[in-house]
């Protein structure tokens, strides 16, 4: 089992930036992908960005050009740099890790963007 702890959420004005961090512990060997999802009130959880062990990145269309995902393989840590934030980015952001087909989730961190 992999444990994930997110940090870095908060309140920011539209156009501002935030950086989310996700630290892992537990059975972190053989993690092949990490990423971020988000869930806004009344909406389904959606993919934001993922990064694989070999540094391949995937982004939701809504965040391309504004968000950057990065990872530190040896430490199994992942970051999400969020720039040019919009009110529609307001959501709880969840870190996730896929290890040998098993997906683990963090508790989430709230990001609120005011207009």
Short mmCIF file of N, CA and C in Angstrom, two decimals:
data_model
loop_
_atom_site.label_atom_id
_atom_site.label_comp_id
_atom_site.label_asym_id
_atom_site.label_seq_id
_atom_site.Cartn_x
_atom_site.Cartn_y
_atom_site.Cartn_z
N UNK A 1 0.85 -1.19 0.00
CA UNK A 1 0.00 0.00 0.00
C UNK A 1 0.88 1.25 0.00
N UNK A 2 0.45 2.24 -0.76
CA UNK A 2 1.17 3.51 -0.85
C UNK A 2 0.35 4.58 -0.14
N UNK A 3 1.01 5.33 0.71
CA UNK A 3 0.36 6.47 1.36
C UNK A 3 0.80 7.76 0.67
N UNK A 4 -0.15 8.66 0.47
CA UNK A 4 0.10 9.90 -0.25
C UNK A 4 -0.39 11.07 0.60
N UNK A 5 0.43 12.12 0.68
CA UNK A 5 0.05 13.31 1.45
C UNK A 5 0.28 14.53 0.58
N UNK A 6 -0.81 15.26 0.32
CA UNK A 6 -0.73 16.47 -0.50
C UNK A 6 -0.53 17.71 0.38
N UNK A 7 0.05 18.72 -0.20
CA UNK A 7 0.18 20.01 0.47
C UNK A 7 0.26 21.09 -0.59
N UNK A 8 0.06 22.34 -0.16
CA UNK A 8 0.23 23.47 -1.06
C UNK A 8 -1.04 24.12 -1.55
N UNK A 9 -2.19 23.59 -1.19
CA UNK A 9 -3.43 24.22 -1.62
C UNK A 9 -3.67 25.52 -0.87
N UNK A 10 -4.72 26.23 -1.28
CA UNK A 10 -5.05 27.47 -0.62
C UNK A 10 -5.95 28.33 -1.45
N UNK A 11 -6.04 29.60 -1.05
CA UNK A 11 -6.88 30.59 -1.72
C UNK A 11 -5.98 31.53 -2.52
N UNK A 12 -6.33 31.75 -3.77
CA UNK A 12 -5.54 32.63 -4.63
C UNK A 12 -6.48 33.38 -5.56
N UNK A 13 -6.06 34.57 -5.97
CA UNK A 13 -6.86 35.33 -6.93
C UNK A 13 -6.65 34.82 -8.34
N UNK A 14 -7.63 35.05 -9.17
CA UNK A 14 -7.51 34.66 -10.57
C UNK A 14 -6.25 35.27 -11.18
N UNK A 15 -5.54 34.46 -11.95
CA UNK A 15 -4.29 34.89 -12.53
C UNK A 15 -3.07 34.55 -11.70
N UNK A 16 -3.31 34.11 -10.48
CA UNK A 16 -2.22 33.77 -9.58
C UNK A 16 -1.70 32.36 -9.79
N UNK A 17 -0.78 31.98 -8.90
CA UNK A 17 -0.13 30.67 -9.01
C UNK A 17 -0.12 29.95 -7.68
N UNK A 18 -0.11 28.64 -7.76
CA UNK A 18 0.06 27.77 -6.60
C UNK A 18 0.90 26.57 -7.02
N UNK A 19 1.59 25.99 -6.06
CA UNK A 19 2.35 24.77 -6.31
C UNK A 19 1.92 23.71 -5.32
N UNK A 20 1.42 22.61 -5.84
CA UNK A 20 1.02 21.48 -5.01
C UNK A 20 2.15 20.47 -4.95
N UNK A 21 2.28 19.84 -3.79
CA UNK A 21 3.28 18.79 -3.60
C UNK A 21 2.59 17.53 -3.10
N UNK A 22 3.18 16.40 -3.43
CA UNK A 22 2.65 15.12 -2.97
C UNK A 22 3.82 14.24 -2.57
N UNK A 23 3.83 13.85 -1.31
CA UNK A 23 4.88 12.98 -0.80
C UNK A 23 4.32 11.59 -0.57
N UNK A 24 5.15 10.59 -0.85
CA UNK A 24 4.70 9.21 -0.71
C UNK A 24 5.45 8.50 0.40
N UNK A 25 4.84 7.45 0.91
CA UNK A 25 5.48 6.56 1.87
C UNK A 25 4.85 5.19 1.73
N UNK A 26 5.45 4.21 2.37
CA UNK A 26 4.92 2.86 2.27
C UNK A 26 5.62 2.09 1.16
N UNK A 27 4.87 1.30 0.44
CA UNK A 27 5.43 0.45 -0.60
C UNK A 27 5.59 1.25 -1.89
N UNK A 28 6.57 2.14 -1.92
CA UNK A 28 6.71 3.07 -3.04
C UNK A 28 7.51 2.50 -4.19
N UNK A 29 8.17 1.35 -4.01
CA UNK A 29 8.92 0.78 -5.11
C UNK A 29 7.94 0.30 -6.18
N UNK A 30 8.35 0.37 -7.39
CA UNK A 30 7.56 -0.08 -8.54
C UNK A 30 6.37 0.82 -8.85
N UNK A 31 6.36 2.04 -8.34
CA UNK A 31 5.34 3.00 -8.78
C UNK A 31 5.67 3.37 -10.22
N UNK A 32 4.72 3.17 -11.13
CA UNK A 32 5.01 3.45 -12.53
C UNK A 32 4.38 4.76 -13.03
N UNK A 33 3.43 5.30 -12.25
CA UNK A 33 2.80 6.55 -12.67
C UNK A 33 2.27 7.27 -11.45
N UNK A 34 2.40 8.59 -11.46
CA UNK A 34 1.78 9.44 -10.45
C UNK A 34 1.05 10.57 -11.15
N UNK A 35 0.14 11.19 -10.43
CA UNK A 35 -0.60 12.25 -11.08
C UNK A 35 -1.51 13.00 -10.13
N UNK A 36 -2.27 13.90 -10.75
CA UNK A 36 -3.23 14.73 -10.02
C UNK A 36 -4.59 14.66 -10.70
N UNK A 37 -5.62 14.53 -9.88
CA UNK A 37 -7.00 14.64 -10.30
C UNK A 37 -7.64 15.74 -9.47
N UNK A 38 -8.80 16.21 -9.90
CA UNK A 38 -9.51 17.20 -9.11
C UNK A 38 -11.00 16.94 -9.17
N UNK A 39 -11.69 17.43 -8.14
CA UNK A 39 -13.13 17.28 -8.08
C UNK A 39 -13.74 18.56 -7.56
N UNK A 40 -14.56 19.18 -8.39
CA UNK A 40 -15.27 20.39 -8.01
C UNK A 40 -16.63 19.99 -7.43
N UNK A 41 -17.23 20.86 -6.64
CA UNK A 41 -18.54 20.54 -6.04
C UNK A 41 -19.57 20.18 -7.11
N UNK A 42 -20.23 19.06 -6.91
CA UNK A 42 -21.27 18.63 -7.83
C UNK A 42 -20.78 18.03 -9.13
N UNK A 43 -19.46 17.86 -9.25
CA UNK A 43 -18.90 17.30 -10.48
C UNK A 43 -18.13 16.04 -10.20
N UNK A 44 -17.88 15.28 -11.26
CA UNK A 44 -17.10 14.06 -11.12
C UNK A 44 -15.61 14.39 -11.03
N UNK A 45 -14.88 13.48 -10.42
CA UNK A 45 -13.43 13.63 -10.35
C UNK A 45 -12.86 13.53 -11.77
N UNK A 46 -11.94 14.43 -12.10
CA UNK A 46 -11.38 14.45 -13.44
C UNK A 46 -9.85 14.51 -13.39
N UNK A 47 -9.26 13.97 -14.44
CA UNK A 47 -7.81 13.99 -14.55
C UNK A 47 -7.31 15.40 -14.79
N UNK A 48 -6.21 15.74 -14.13
CA UNK A 48 -5.54 17.02 -14.38
C UNK A 48 -4.24 16.77 -15.14
N UNK A 49 -3.38 15.92 -14.58
CA UNK A 49 -2.09 15.64 -15.21
C UNK A 49 -1.50 14.38 -14.62
N UNK A 50 -0.74 13.66 -15.43
CA UNK A 50 -0.03 12.48 -14.96
C UNK A 50 1.41 12.50 -15.47
N UNK A 51 2.26 11.77 -14.77
CA UNK A 51 3.66 11.63 -15.17
C UNK A 51 4.08 10.20 -14.91
N UNK A 52 4.77 9.60 -15.87
CA UNK A 52 5.20 8.22 -15.72
C UNK A 52 6.64 8.17 -15.21
N UNK A 53 7.05 6.94 -14.89
CA UNK A 53 8.40 6.75 -14.38
C UNK A 53 9.46 7.26 -15.35
N UNK A 54 9.18 7.12 -16.64
CA UNK A 54 10.15 7.61 -17.63
C UNK A 54 9.83 9.04 -18.07
N UNK A 55 9.09 9.77 -17.22
CA UNK A 55 8.88 11.21 -17.39
C UNK A 55 7.96 11.58 -18.56
N UNK A 56 7.12 10.68 -18.99
CA UNK A 56 6.12 11.04 -19.98
C UNK A 56 4.95 11.73 -19.26
N UNK A 57 4.51 12.85 -19.83
CA UNK A 57 3.48 13.66 -19.19
C UNK A 57 2.21 13.70 -20.01
N UNK A 58 1.10 13.79 -19.32
CA UNK A 58 -0.20 13.90 -19.97
C UNK A 58 -1.02 14.95 -19.21
N UNK A 59 -1.69 15.83 -19.96
CA UNK A 59 -2.46 16.91 -19.35
C UNK A 59 -3.89 16.94 -19.87
N UNK A 60 -4.80 17.36 -19.02
CA UNK A 60 -6.15 17.67 -19.49
C UNK A 60 -6.08 18.90 -20.39
N UNK A 61 -6.92 18.94 -21.39
CA UNK A 61 -6.91 20.08 -22.32
C UNK A 61 -7.11 21.40 -21.57
N UNK A 62 -7.91 21.36 -20.53
CA UNK A 62 -8.27 22.60 -19.82
C UNK A 62 -7.09 23.22 -19.07
N UNK A 63 -6.02 22.46 -18.86
CA UNK A 63 -4.88 23.00 -18.10
C UNK A 63 -3.60 23.09 -18.92
N UNK A 64 -3.62 22.60 -20.15
CA UNK A 64 -2.42 22.64 -20.98
C UNK A 64 -1.93 24.08 -21.14
N UNK A 65 -0.63 24.25 -21.00
CA UNK A 65 -0.04 25.57 -21.12
C UNK A 65 -0.07 26.38 -19.83
N UNK A 66 -0.82 25.92 -18.85
CA UNK A 66 -0.90 26.65 -17.57
C UNK A 66 -0.34 25.84 -16.40
N UNK A 67 -0.52 24.53 -16.44
CA UNK A 67 -0.06 23.66 -15.35
C UNK A 67 1.13 22.83 -15.83
N UNK A 68 2.03 22.54 -14.90
CA UNK A 68 3.17 21.68 -15.20
C UNK A 68 3.33 20.66 -14.09
N UNK A 69 3.39 19.39 -14.49
CA UNK A 69 3.61 18.32 -13.53
C UNK A 69 5.07 17.91 -13.59
N UNK A 70 5.66 17.65 -12.44
CA UNK A 70 7.04 17.20 -12.39
C UNK A 70 7.16 16.19 -11.26
N UNK A 71 8.19 15.35 -11.39
CA UNK A 71 8.36 14.32 -10.38
C UNK A 71 9.82 14.09 -10.07
N UNK A 72 10.06 13.58 -8.88
CA UNK A 72 11.40 13.22 -8.46
C UNK A 72 11.38 11.72 -8.25
N UNK A 73 11.86 10.97 -9.23
CA UNK A 73 11.71 9.52 -9.23
C UNK A 73 12.24 8.87 -7.98
N UNK A 74 13.48 9.21 -7.61
CA UNK A 74 14.08 8.56 -6.47
C UNK A 74 13.32 8.77 -5.19
N UNK A 75 12.66 9.91 -5.07
CA UNK A 75 11.91 10.23 -3.86
C UNK A 75 10.43 9.94 -4.02
N UNK A 76 10.01 9.54 -5.24
CA UNK A 76 8.59 9.32 -5.51
C UNK A 76 7.75 10.48 -5.01
N UNK A 77 8.16 11.66 -5.37
CA UNK A 77 7.46 12.89 -5.05
C UNK A 77 7.00 13.52 -6.34
N UNK A 78 5.82 14.11 -6.33
CA UNK A 78 5.30 14.75 -7.52
C UNK A 78 4.78 16.14 -7.17
N UNK A 79 4.96 17.05 -8.11
CA UNK A 79 4.54 18.43 -7.93
C UNK A 79 3.59 18.83 -9.06
N UNK A 80 2.78 19.83 -8.77
CA UNK A 80 1.93 20.42 -9.79
C UNK A 80 2.05 21.93 -9.67
N UNK A 81 2.73 22.53 -10.64
CA UNK A 81 2.84 23.99 -10.68
C UNK A 81 1.65 24.51 -11.48
N UNK A 82 0.86 25.37 -10.85
CA UNK A 82 -0.35 25.88 -11.48
C UNK A 82 -0.23 27.39 -11.64
N UNK A 83 -0.21 27.83 -12.87
CA UNK A 83 -0.11 29.25 -13.20
C UNK A 83 -1.38 29.73 -13.89
N UNK A 84 -1.56 31.02 -13.93
CA UNK A 84 -2.72 31.62 -14.60
C UNK A 84 -4.01 30.95 -14.15
N UNK A 85 -4.16 30.82 -12.86
CA UNK A 85 -5.32 30.11 -12.32
C UNK A 85 -6.62 30.85 -12.61
N UNK A 86 -7.66 30.06 -12.83
CA UNK A 86 -8.99 30.59 -13.14
C UNK A 86 -9.98 30.12 -12.08
N UNK A 87 -11.08 30.85 -11.91
CA UNK A 87 -12.09 30.39 -10.93
C UNK A 87 -12.56 28.96 -11.18
N UNK A 88 -12.60 28.55 -12.45
CA UNK A 88 -13.04 27.19 -12.75
C UNK A 88 -12.03 26.13 -12.36
N UNK A 89 -10.85 26.54 -11.92
CA UNK A 89 -9.88 25.57 -11.39
C UNK A 89 -10.16 25.24 -9.93
N UNK A 90 -11.11 25.92 -9.32
CA UNK A 90 -11.46 25.66 -7.93
C UNK A 90 -11.95 24.23 -7.77
N UNK A 91 -11.31 23.49 -6.86
CA UNK A 91 -11.64 22.08 -6.65
C UNK A 91 -10.78 21.53 -5.52
N UNK A 92 -11.10 20.32 -5.12
CA UNK A 92 -10.19 19.55 -4.27
C UNK A 92 -9.28 18.77 -5.20
N UNK A 93 -7.99 18.92 -4.99
CA UNK A 93 -7.00 18.26 -5.83
C UNK A 93 -6.45 17.04 -5.10
N UNK A 94 -6.46 15.90 -5.81
CA UNK A 94 -6.03 14.64 -5.23
C UNK A 94 -4.78 14.14 -5.94
N UNK A 95 -3.83 13.71 -5.16
CA UNK A 95 -2.65 13.04 -5.69
C UNK A 95 -2.95 11.55 -5.82
N UNK A 96 -2.40 10.92 -6.84
CA UNK A 96 -2.63 9.50 -7.05
C UNK A 96 -1.35 8.82 -7.52
N UNK A 97 -1.25 7.55 -7.18
CA UNK A 97 -0.09 6.76 -7.61
C UNK A 97 -0.57 5.39 -8.06
N UNK A 98 -0.01 4.94 -9.17
CA UNK A 98 -0.33 3.60 -9.68
C UNK A 98 0.89 2.71 -9.48
N UNK A 99 0.70 1.66 -8.73
CA UNK A 99 1.79 0.72 -8.46
C UNK A 99 1.31 -0.68 -8.85
N UNK A 100 1.88 -1.16 -9.91
CA UNK A 100 1.57 -2.53 -10.38
C UNK A 100 0.07 -2.72 -10.57
N UNK A 101 -0.59 -1.69 -11.07
CA UNK A 101 -2.02 -1.78 -11.35
C UNK A 101 -2.93 -1.38 -10.20
N UNK A 102 -2.37 -1.20 -9.02
CA UNK A 102 -3.15 -0.74 -7.87
C UNK A 102 -3.02 0.76 -7.73
N UNK A 103 -4.16 1.45 -7.63
CA UNK A 103 -4.14 2.91 -7.53
C UNK A 103 -4.44 3.35 -6.11
N UNK A 104 -3.58 4.24 -5.61
CA UNK A 104 -3.79 4.82 -4.27
C UNK A 104 -4.08 6.30 -4.41
N UNK A 105 -4.79 6.86 -3.42
CA UNK A 105 -5.19 8.27 -3.43
C UNK A 105 -4.82 8.95 -2.13
N UNK A 106 -4.49 10.23 -2.24
CA UNK A 106 -4.32 11.05 -1.06
C UNK A 106 -5.66 11.56 -0.57
N UNK A 107 -5.62 12.33 0.51
CA UNK A 107 -6.85 12.86 1.11
C UNK A 107 -7.36 14.10 0.38
N UNK A 108 -6.50 14.73 -0.39
CA UNK A 108 -6.92 15.90 -1.16
C UNK A 108 -6.53 17.20 -0.49
N UNK A 109 -6.35 18.23 -1.32
CA UNK A 109 -6.06 19.57 -0.83
C UNK A 109 -6.93 20.56 -1.60
N UNK A 110 -7.52 21.49 -0.88
CA UNK A 110 -8.45 22.43 -1.49
C UNK A 110 -7.71 23.56 -2.18
N UNK A 111 -8.12 23.83 -3.42
CA UNK A 111 -7.64 24.98 -4.17
C UNK A 111 -8.86 25.84 -4.50
N UNK A 112 -8.81 27.09 -4.08
CA UNK A 112 -9.90 28.02 -4.34
C UNK A 112 -9.36 29.24 -5.06
N UNK A 113 -9.94 29.54 -6.23
CA UNK A 113 -9.50 30.67 -7.04
C UNK A 113 -10.64 31.69 -7.06
N UNK A 114 -10.37 32.86 -6.54
CA UNK A 114 -11.39 33.91 -6.49
C UNK A 114 -11.29 34.79 -7.73
N UNK A 115 -12.44 35.30 -8.14
CA UNK A 115 -12.47 36.15 -9.36
C UNK A 115 -12.29 37.62 -9.03
#
